[in-house]
Coordinates of C-alpha atoms and ligand atoms in Angstrom, one line a residue:
X335 CA -53.6 1.2 -57.2
X336 CA -50.5 3.4 -57.5
X337 CA -51.3 6.8 -58.7
X338 CA -48.7 9.1 -59.5
X339 CA -49.0 12.9 -58.7
X340 CA -47.0 15.8 -60.4
X341 CA -47.0 19.5 -59.3
X342 CA -46.5 21.4 -62.1
X343 CA -44.6 24.5 -62.5
X344 CA -40.9 24.3 -61.5
X345 CA -37.9 24.3 -63.6
X346 CA -36.0 21.8 -63.5
X347 CA -31.8 21.4 -62.8
X348 CA -29.5 18.5 -63.2
X349 CA -28.9 15.1 -64.6
X350 CA -31.7 12.6 -65.6
X351 CA -29.4 9.2 -66.1
X352 CA -31.3 7.1 -68.9
X353 CA -31.1 2.9 -67.9
X354 CA -30.9 0.2 -70.3
X355 CA -33.5 -0.1 -73.0
X356 CA -36.8 -2.3 -72.0
X357 CA -36.9 -2.9 -76.2
X358 CA -33.6 -4.5 -76.7
X359 CA -33.3 -5.9 -73.2
X360 CA -36.9 -7.8 -73.9
X361 CA -35.9 -9.7 -77.1
X362 CA -32.2 -10.3 -75.3
X363 CA -34.1 -12.0 -72.6
X364 CA -36.2 -14.2 -74.9
X365 CA -32.4 -15.5 -76.9
X366 CA -31.6 -17.0 -73.4
X367 CA -33.2 -19.7 -74.8
X368 CA -31.6 -21.0 -77.7
X369 CA -28.7 -22.0 -75.3
X370 CA -28.6 -24.1 -71.8
X371 CA -25.6 -22.0 -70.7
X372 CA -26.2 -18.5 -69.4
X373 CA -26.6 -15.1 -70.6
X374 CA -25.4 -12.1 -68.7
X375 CA -27.5 -8.5 -69.4
X376 CA -25.3 -5.6 -68.0
X377 CA -27.5 -2.2 -68.1
X378 CA -30.7 -4.8 -67.6
X379 CA -34.1 -2.2 -67.0
X380 CA -35.7 -2.8 -63.6
X381 CA -38.8 -2.3 -64.9
X382 CA -42.1 -4.4 -64.8
X383 CA -42.1 -5.7 -68.6
X384 CA -38.6 -7.1 -67.3
X385 CA -40.3 -9.5 -64.4
X386 CA -42.8 -10.8 -66.6
X387 CA -40.4 -12.0 -69.5
X388 CA -38.9 -13.8 -66.6
X389 CA -41.6 -15.5 -65.3
X390 CA -42.7 -16.3 -69.4
X391 CA -39.0 -17.7 -68.7
X392 CA -39.1 -19.4 -65.8
X393 CA -42.6 -21.1 -67.1
X394 CA -39.9 -23.1 -70.0
X395 CA -37.8 -23.9 -67.6
X396 CA -35.9 -21.0 -66.7
X397 CA -33.7 -21.2 -64.0
X398 CA -34.1 -18.2 -60.8
X399 CA -32.2 -15.1 -62.4
X400 CA -29.2 -13.7 -60.9
X401 CA -29.8 -9.6 -60.8
X402 CA -26.9 -7.7 -59.4
X403 CA -28.2 -4.5 -59.4
X404 CA -28.3 -3.6 -63.9
X405 CA -26.5 -7.2 -64.2
X406 CA -29.3 -10.1 -64.9
X407 CA -28.2 -13.2 -65.5
X408 CA -30.7 -16.1 -67.4
X409 CA -30.3 -19.7 -68.1
X410 CA -32.6 -22.6 -69.5
X411 CA -30.4 -25.6 -69.2
X412 CA -33.4 -27.4 -70.9
X413 CA -36.8 -26.6 -72.2
X414 CA -39.3 -27.7 -69.6
X415 CA -42.6 -26.4 -71.3
X416 CA -42.2 -24.3 -74.8
X417 CA -45.2 -22.9 -74.2
X418 CA -46.3 -18.9 -73.3
X419 CA -49.9 -19.3 -71.6
X420 CA -52.6 -16.7 -72.2
X421 CA -52.5 -15.2 -68.6
X422 CA -48.9 -14.0 -69.3
X423 CA -48.9 -12.7 -73.2
X424 CA -51.5 -10.7 -72.5
X425 CA -50.2 -8.4 -69.9
X426 CA -46.9 -8.2 -72.2
X427 CA -47.5 -8.7 -75.7
X428 CA -43.6 -8.7 -76.5
X429 CA -43.6 -12.5 -74.8
X430 CA -44.5 -13.2 -78.2
X431 CA -40.4 -13.3 -79.1
X432 CA -40.1 -16.8 -77.3
X433 CA -41.8 -18.2 -80.8
X434 CA -39.1 -18.1 -82.8
X435 CA -36.1 -19.1 -80.0
X436 CA -38.6 -22.2 -78.7
X437 CA -38.9 -23.8 -82.3
X438 CA -34.6 -23.0 -82.7
X439 CA -34.3 -24.9 -79.7
X440 CA -36.5 -27.7 -79.3
X441 CA -38.8 -27.7 -82.3
X442 CA -41.7 -27.0 -80.8
X443 CA -43.9 -23.9 -79.6
X444 CA -47.2 -23.0 -78.5
X445 CA -47.5 -19.2 -77.8
X446 CA -50.9 -17.5 -77.0
X447 CA -52.3 -14.9 -79.7
X448 CA -51.2 -11.5 -78.0
X449 CA -54.6 -10.4 -79.2
X450 CA -55.4 -6.2 -79.3
X451 CA -54.4 -3.8 -77.3
X452 CA -55.0 0.0 -76.3
X453 CA -53.0 1.5 -79.1
X454 CA -54.1 -1.0 -82.5
X455 CA -55.1 -4.5 -83.7
X456 CA -51.5 -5.3 -83.7
X457 CA -51.6 -8.5 -85.3
X458 CA -48.8 -11.1 -85.4
X459 CA -49.1 -12.6 -89.3
X460 CA -45.7 -11.6 -90.6
X461 CA -44.3 -13.4 -87.9
X462 CA -46.2 -16.5 -88.9
X463 CA -45.3 -16.2 -92.1
X464 CA -42.1 -15.8 -92.0
X465 CA -41.4 -18.7 -89.6
X466 CA -43.8 -21.3 -92.1
X467 CA -41.3 -19.9 -94.8
X468 CA -38.2 -21.4 -92.4
X469 CA -40.3 -24.6 -92.9
X470 CA -42.4 -24.4 -89.6
X471 CA -45.7 -25.7 -89.6
X472 CA -48.0 -23.0 -87.4
X473 CA -51.5 -23.5 -86.8
X474 CA -54.0 -21.3 -84.7
X475 CA -55.8 -23.6 -82.4
X476 CA -58.0 -21.8 -79.0
X477 CA -56.2 -18.6 -79.3
X478 CA -52.7 -20.1 -79.6
X479 CA -49.9 -20.3 -82.0
X480 CA -49.4 -23.6 -82.5
X481 CA -46.0 -24.5 -83.6
X482 CA -43.5 -27.2 -85.3
X483 CA -40.5 -27.4 -86.5
X484 CA -37.5 -29.6 -86.2
X485 CA -35.6 -29.0 -88.9
X486 CA -35.3 -25.0 -90.1
X487 CA -34.2 -24.8 -93.2
X488 CA -32.8 -21.2 -94.7
X489 CA -34.9 -19.2 -96.7
X490 CA -35.2 -15.6 -98.8
X491 CA -38.0 -13.7 -96.9
X492 CA -39.4 -11.0 -97.7
X493 CA -41.5 -9.0 -95.0
X494 CA -45.1 -6.7 -96.6
X495 CA -43.8 -4.3 -94.0
X496 CA -41.6 -3.3 -91.8
X497 CA -42.0 -5.3 -88.4
X498 CA -39.5 -4.4 -85.1
X499 CA -40.4 -7.8 -83.3
X500 CA -41.4 -9.9 -86.2
X501 CA -37.7 -9.2 -88.0
X502 CA -36.0 -10.4 -84.4
X503 CA -38.2 -13.6 -83.6
X504 CA -37.0 -14.4 -87.4
X505 CA -33.4 -13.4 -86.5
X506 CA -33.4 -16.0 -83.9
X507 CA -35.0 -18.6 -85.1
X508 CA -32.7 -18.6 -88.2
X509 CA -29.3 -18.5 -86.3
X510 CA -30.2 -22.4 -85.9
X511 CA -31.6 -23.5 -89.1
X512 CA -29.8 -25.0 -91.8
X513 CA -28.0 -22.6 -94.2
X514 CA -28.9 -19.0 -94.8
X515 CA -31.6 -17.3 -94.4
X516 CA -31.8 -13.9 -96.3
X517 CA -34.9 -11.3 -94.1
X518 CA -35.8 -8.5 -96.4
X519 CA -38.1 -5.0 -95.9
X520 CA -36.4 -5.9 -92.4
X521 CA -37.1 -3.2 -89.4
X522 CA -33.3 -1.3 -88.4
X523 CA -34.5 -0.2 -84.5
X524 CA -31.1 0.3 -82.9
X525 CA -32.7 -2.4 -80.9
X526 CA -32.5 -5.2 -83.8
X527 CA -28.9 -4.5 -84.2
X528 CA -28.3 -5.2 -80.1
X529 CA -29.7 -8.1 -80.9
X530 CA -27.6 -9.2 -83.8
X531 CA -24.5 -8.3 -81.5
X532 CA -25.9 -10.6 -79.1
X533 CA -25.9 -13.4 -81.0
X534 CA -23.1 -12.7 -82.1
X535 CA -21.4 -12.8 -78.7
X536 CA -23.5 -16.8 -78.5
X537 CA -21.7 -18.1 -81.9
X538 CA -24.2 -17.0 -84.2
X539 CA -23.7 -15.6 -87.9
X540 CA -26.0 -12.6 -88.6
X541 CA -24.8 -9.8 -90.6
X542 CA -26.4 -6.7 -92.0
X543 CA -28.5 -5.3 -88.9
X544 CA -29.3 -1.9 -89.0
X545 CA -29.4 -1.8 -92.8
X546 CA -32.7 -3.6 -94.7
X547 CA -31.2 -6.9 -95.1
X548 CA -30.5 -8.8 -92.8
X549 CA -28.6 -12.3 -93.5
X550 CA -28.2 -15.4 -90.9
X551 CA -25.9 -18.6 -91.5
X552 CA -27.1 -21.1 -89.9
X553 CA -25.0 -23.2 -86.8
X554 CA -25.5 -26.0 -84.9
X555 CA -25.0 -25.2 -81.4
X556 CA -25.1 -21.5 -79.4
X557 CA -23.1 -20.8 -76.1
X558 CA -23.5 -18.8 -73.5
X559 CA -22.5 -14.5 -73.1
X560 CA -21.7 -11.7 -71.8
X561 CA -23.7 -8.4 -73.2
X562 CA -24.4 -4.5 -72.1
X563 CA -27.7 -3.8 -73.1
X564 CA -28.1 -0.4 -75.3
X565 CA -29.7 3.1 -73.2
X566 CA -33.5 3.4 -73.5
X567 CA -33.4 6.1 -76.4
X568 CA -37.0 6.2 -75.8
X569 CA -36.7 7.5 -72.0
X570 CA -33.8 9.6 -73.2
X571 CA -36.5 11.3 -75.4
X572 CA -39.2 11.3 -72.9
X573 CA -36.6 13.2 -70.5
X574 CA -35.8 15.5 -73.3
X575 CA -39.0 16.2 -73.9
X576 CA -39.5 17.0 -69.5
X577 CA -36.5 19.1 -70.0
X578 CA -38.0 21.1 -73.2
X579 CA -41.5 21.7 -72.0
X580 CA -39.9 22.9 -68.2
X581 CA -37.4 25.5 -70.2
X582 CA -34.9 23.9 -67.8
X583 CA -31.0 22.8 -68.0
X584 CA -30.8 19.3 -67.7
X585 CA -28.8 16.7 -68.9
X586 CA -29.2 13.3 -70.1
X587 CA -26.6 11.2 -69.2
X588 CA -25.4 7.4 -70.7
X589 CA -27.3 7.7 -73.9
X590 CA -26.7 7.4 -77.4
X591 CA -27.6 10.3 -79.1
X592 CA -26.6 8.7 -82.3
X593 CA -30.0 6.7 -82.0
X594 CA -31.8 9.9 -81.4
X595 CA -30.9 11.8 -84.5
X596 CA -34.6 12.4 -85.9
X597 CA -36.0 12.9 -82.2
X598 CA -32.9 15.8 -81.7
X599 CA -33.3 17.3 -86.0
X600 CA -37.0 17.6 -85.0
X601 CA -36.7 19.0 -81.0
X602 CA -34.2 21.7 -82.9
X603 CA -36.6 22.5 -85.6
X604 CA -39.3 24.0 -83.0
X605 CA -36.7 25.9 -81.1
X606 CA -35.0 23.1 -78.4
X607 CA -31.3 24.5 -77.9
X608 CA -29.3 21.5 -77.2
X609 CA -25.5 20.4 -76.9
X610 CA -25.1 17.1 -77.7
X611 CA -21.8 14.8 -76.2
X612 CA -21.1 11.0 -77.0
X613 CA -23.2 9.7 -74.5
X614 CA -25.2 13.1 -73.1
X615 CA -27.1 15.5 -74.4
X616 CA -27.2 19.0 -72.5
X617 CA -30.7 20.8 -72.8
X618 CA -30.3 24.7 -72.8
X619 CA -33.4 26.7 -71.6
X620 CA -34.2 29.0 -75.3
X621 CA -36.4 30.9 -76.3
X622 CA -40.5 30.2 -77.6
X623 CA -41.4 26.8 -79.0
X624 CA -42.1 26.4 -82.6
X625 CA -44.8 24.2 -83.9
X626 CA -43.6 21.2 -85.9
X627 CA -45.3 18.9 -88.1
X628 CA -44.5 15.7 -87.2
X629 CA -45.1 11.7 -88.9
X630 CA -44.3 8.9 -86.7
X631 CA -41.9 6.4 -89.1
X632 CA -40.3 3.1 -88.9
X633 CA -36.2 3.7 -87.4
X634 CA -34.8 6.1 -88.4
X635 CA -37.4 8.3 -88.1
X636 CA -39.2 9.7 -85.9
X637 CA -40.1 7.0 -82.8
X638 CA -44.2 6.2 -82.5
X639 CA -43.1 5.8 -78.6
X640 CA -41.9 9.4 -78.7
X641 CA -45.4 10.8 -80.3
X642 CA -47.7 11.0 -77.2
X643 CA -44.5 12.6 -75.3
X644 CA -43.9 15.3 -78.1
X645 CA -47.5 16.2 -78.6
X646 CA -47.4 17.3 -74.4
X647 CA -44.6 20.3 -75.4
X648 CA -46.4 20.8 -78.8
X649 CA -49.3 22.2 -76.7
X650 CA -46.7 24.5 -75.4
X651 CA -45.6 26.2 -79.1
X652 CA -46.6 29.4 -80.5
X653 CA -49.1 27.5 -83.5
X654 CA -50.0 24.3 -84.7
X655 CA -48.6 20.9 -84.8
X656 CA -50.0 18.5 -87.2
X657 CA -49.4 15.3 -85.9
X658 CA -49.8 12.1 -88.0
X659 CA -49.3 8.8 -86.6
X660 CA -48.4 5.8 -89.3
X661 CA -47.4 2.5 -87.5
X662 CA -50.2 2.3 -85.0
X663 CA -54.0 2.9 -85.9
X664 CA -55.1 4.1 -82.1
X665 CA -52.0 5.9 -80.3
X666 CA -53.7 9.2 -79.4
X667 CA -55.6 8.2 -76.4
X668 CA -53.6 10.3 -74.0
X669 CA -55.3 13.1 -76.4
X670 CA -58.5 13.2 -74.1
X671 CA -56.3 13.5 -70.8
X672 CA -54.6 15.9 -72.6
X673 CA -56.9 18.1 -72.7
X674 CA -58.3 17.5 -69.2
X675 CA -55.1 19.2 -68.8
X676 CA -56.3 22.4 -70.9
X677 CA -54.5 21.2 -74.3
X678 CA -56.9 22.3 -77.5
X679 CA -56.1 19.6 -80.0
X680 CA -58.4 17.8 -83.2
X681 CA -57.9 14.6 -84.2
X682 CA -59.3 13.1 -87.3
X683 CA -58.5 9.2 -87.6
X684 CA -54.6 9.2 -87.6
X685 CA -54.1 12.9 -88.0
X686 CA -53.6 15.4 -84.4
X687 CA -53.7 18.8 -85.1
X688 CA -52.0 20.9 -81.8
X689 CA -53.3 24.2 -81.5
X690 CA -50.5 26.4 -79.1
X691 CA -49.3 28.0 -77.0
X692 CA -52.3 26.7 -74.2
X693 CA -51.6 27.7 -70.5
X694 CA -52.0 23.4 -68.5
X695 CA -53.5 23.2 -65.6
X696 CA -53.3 20.0 -63.2
X697 CA -56.0 17.6 -63.2
X698 CA -56.8 14.0 -62.3
X699 CA -55.9 12.2 -65.8
X700 CA -56.3 8.7 -66.7
X701 CA -53.1 6.5 -68.2
X702 CA -54.6 4.4 -70.9
X703 CA -51.2 2.7 -71.8
X704 CA -47.0 3.0 -71.7
X705 CA -46.2 6.4 -73.3
X706 CA -49.2 8.0 -72.9
X707 CA -49.1 8.1 -69.7
X708 CA -45.2 9.3 -70.3
X709 CA -47.0 12.0 -71.8
X710 CA -48.8 12.9 -69.6
X711 CA -46.4 13.1 -66.8
X712 CA -44.1 15.5 -69.0
X713 CA -47.7 17.8 -69.2
X714 CA -47.9 17.8 -66.0
X715 CA -44.5 19.1 -64.9
X716 CA -45.5 22.5 -66.9
X717 CA -48.9 22.7 -65.5
X718 CA -50.3 24.5 -63.1
X719 CA -51.4 23.4 -60.1
X720 CA -51.2 19.3 -59.5
X721 CA -51.8 16.8 -61.8
X722 CA -53.0 13.2 -60.6
X723 CA -52.3 9.9 -62.9
X724 CA -54.3 7.0 -62.2
X725 CA -53.0 3.5 -63.1
X726 CA -49.4 4.7 -62.6
X727 CA -48.5 0.5 -63.7
X728 CA -49.1 1.5 -67.2
X729 CA -45.2 3.9 -66.6
X730 CA -43.9 1.3 -64.7
X731 CA -43.8 -1.3 -67.4
X732 CA -41.1 0.7 -69.2
X733 CA -39.7 3.4 -67.2
X734 CA -37.3 2.6 -63.9
X735 CA -38.5 4.7 -61.0
X736 CA -39.2 7.4 -63.6
X737 CA -40.0 9.8 -60.4
X738 CA -37.3 9.4 -57.8
X739 CA -34.8 10.3 -61.2
X740 CA -37.1 13.0 -61.7
X741 CA -37.1 13.5 -57.8
X742 CA -33.3 14.2 -58.6
X743 CA -33.8 17.1 -60.8
X744 CA -36.2 18.7 -58.6
X745 CA -39.5 17.9 -59.6
X746 CA -42.6 17.6 -57.6
X747 CA -43.8 14.3 -58.5
X748 CA -44.9 11.5 -55.5
X749 CA -46.0 7.9 -56.0
X750 CA -49.4 7.7 -54.7
X751 CA -49.8 3.8 -53.2
Ligands
LIG1421 C1 -42.5 -2.7 -81.6 O1 -43.7 -3.5 -81.3 C2 -41.9 -2.0 -80.0 N1 -42.3 -3.0 -79.0 C3 -43.2 -1.1 -80.0 O2 -42.7 -0.1 -78.2 C4 -42.9 0.2 -80.9 O3 -44.2 0.8 -80.7 C5 -42.8 -0.9 -82.2 O4 -42.5 -1.6 -82.3 C6 -42.9 0.1 -83.1 O5 -41.9 0.8 -83.3 C7 -40.8 -3.6 -78.4 O6 -40.1 -3.7 -78.9 C8 -41.3 -4.8 -77.6 P1 -44.5 -3.7 -84.9 P2 -43.9 -4.2 -82.3 O7 -44.4 -5.0 -85.2 O8 -42.4 -5.2 -82.3 C9 -48.1 -3.9 -87.9 C10 -43.0 0.5 -76.2 O9 -43.7 1.6 -75.9 N2 -48.1 -5.5 -87.5 O10 -42.8 -3.2 -85.3 O11 -45.2 -4.7 -81.7 C11 -48.3 -3.7 -86.6 O12 -50.0 -3.7 -86.1 C12 -43.9 -0.2 -77.6 O13 -42.1 0.1 -75.9 C13 -49.0 -6.0 -88.2 O14 -49.3 -5.8 -89.2 O15 -44.5 -3.3 -83.6 C14 -48.0 -2.2 -86.5 O16 -49.1 -1.3 -87.3 C15 -45.4 -0.5 -77.9 N3 -48.1 -7.8 -88.2 C16 -46.8 -2.3 -87.0 O17 -47.3 -3.4 -88.5 C17 -47.4 -8.1 -87.7 O18 -47.2 -9.1 -87.9 C18 -45.3 -2.2 -86.5 O19 -45.4 -2.4 -85.7 C19 -46.4 -7.5 -87.2 C20 -47.0 -6.5 -86.9

């Protein structure tokens, strides 16, 4: 099993290029199930979750995908099997995103329930509730959601709470339902807007994505399309934290700063100086870091997927920062590992108090999930000595060649096979 070794204490310099967004390309790939024509996804990241989604789609009848660099072409001429098996879904919860498109395309689906994961129970009751409102019959049997819905009908649906993939599943299911669907209290993440853009390129009628109400007028057929996937705002945020913690003059390029408003505001509040352009953010090393309280929230609030990386940064602030994780009930797995590196953090349920500044020292640590592993790299870049991060496969799920990118700006980081 691969490990990542980081020798810290070096200032970084240069340009960090951001790849396409994992959480935008996965629903876009699922959308290829909605038509028999080719879907071309440009700026598609080469991360492990993309490979897993390809295997899920191939199980359903997708042809061998074509890949030219970051250009990925998918085609599902016909649905050979409407089943997403447990052995794939358990490795990537986002596989649940095939449920809506399968129902829309062939009126049936058998999708393994994702089960819990390191960061929380993560039920899919909201997905099921909303699809049932479109007229689908969904039973849970032997760990699978068995769904049937040959004539989905548009409906007015309110989500009890915001769900990103739940919103995406319903958008895709409603594109070919009869009549109008109105989705209320939906998630507003940029990845949702990006999916709506792709669906409209395929001939769908989706409006309001990015707001709290999305309206979809069903159509009979969808066709092929070419779509540029948005840059990964979480990768961009991770790079900003890496530059800030090492006091480095790094430019984060090919990103969308307007997708990072809450993150940039928080970083400025704690003393990180940045020059922001239309598609790049230049970090300018400056004075000491200040403490800053943080609450993770649905977009446009501060993303939970950057909480762990921010926590690593807060270990260097001149005082205590209170971090409240309001999205997932178990997203502090990185705290134990950061403490092994010398961090002083108290946790109580959803709350963590990070006391700083504390000198970090390299240690052997364990990655527990994707973003926790990113926070250990951020901490390792500053820590005195060597940090060995075990279970590096977690990082590969959502970061494209992260150690090569960081090496380019002078980081002493390697993969140990
Ligand atoms: C998406 O997960 C992202 N994944 C996650 O990124 C991200 O952390 C999360 O949104 C929140 O921003 C993808 O886009 C593939 P939710 P998702 O449904 O859609 C509860 C990463 O690191 N809930 O918005 O699964 C749920 O338990 C990953 O890249 C229900 O109770 O998240 C959570 O507490 C991790 N019932 C909250 O809502 C439901 O049916 C938000 O979850 C659905 C969700």
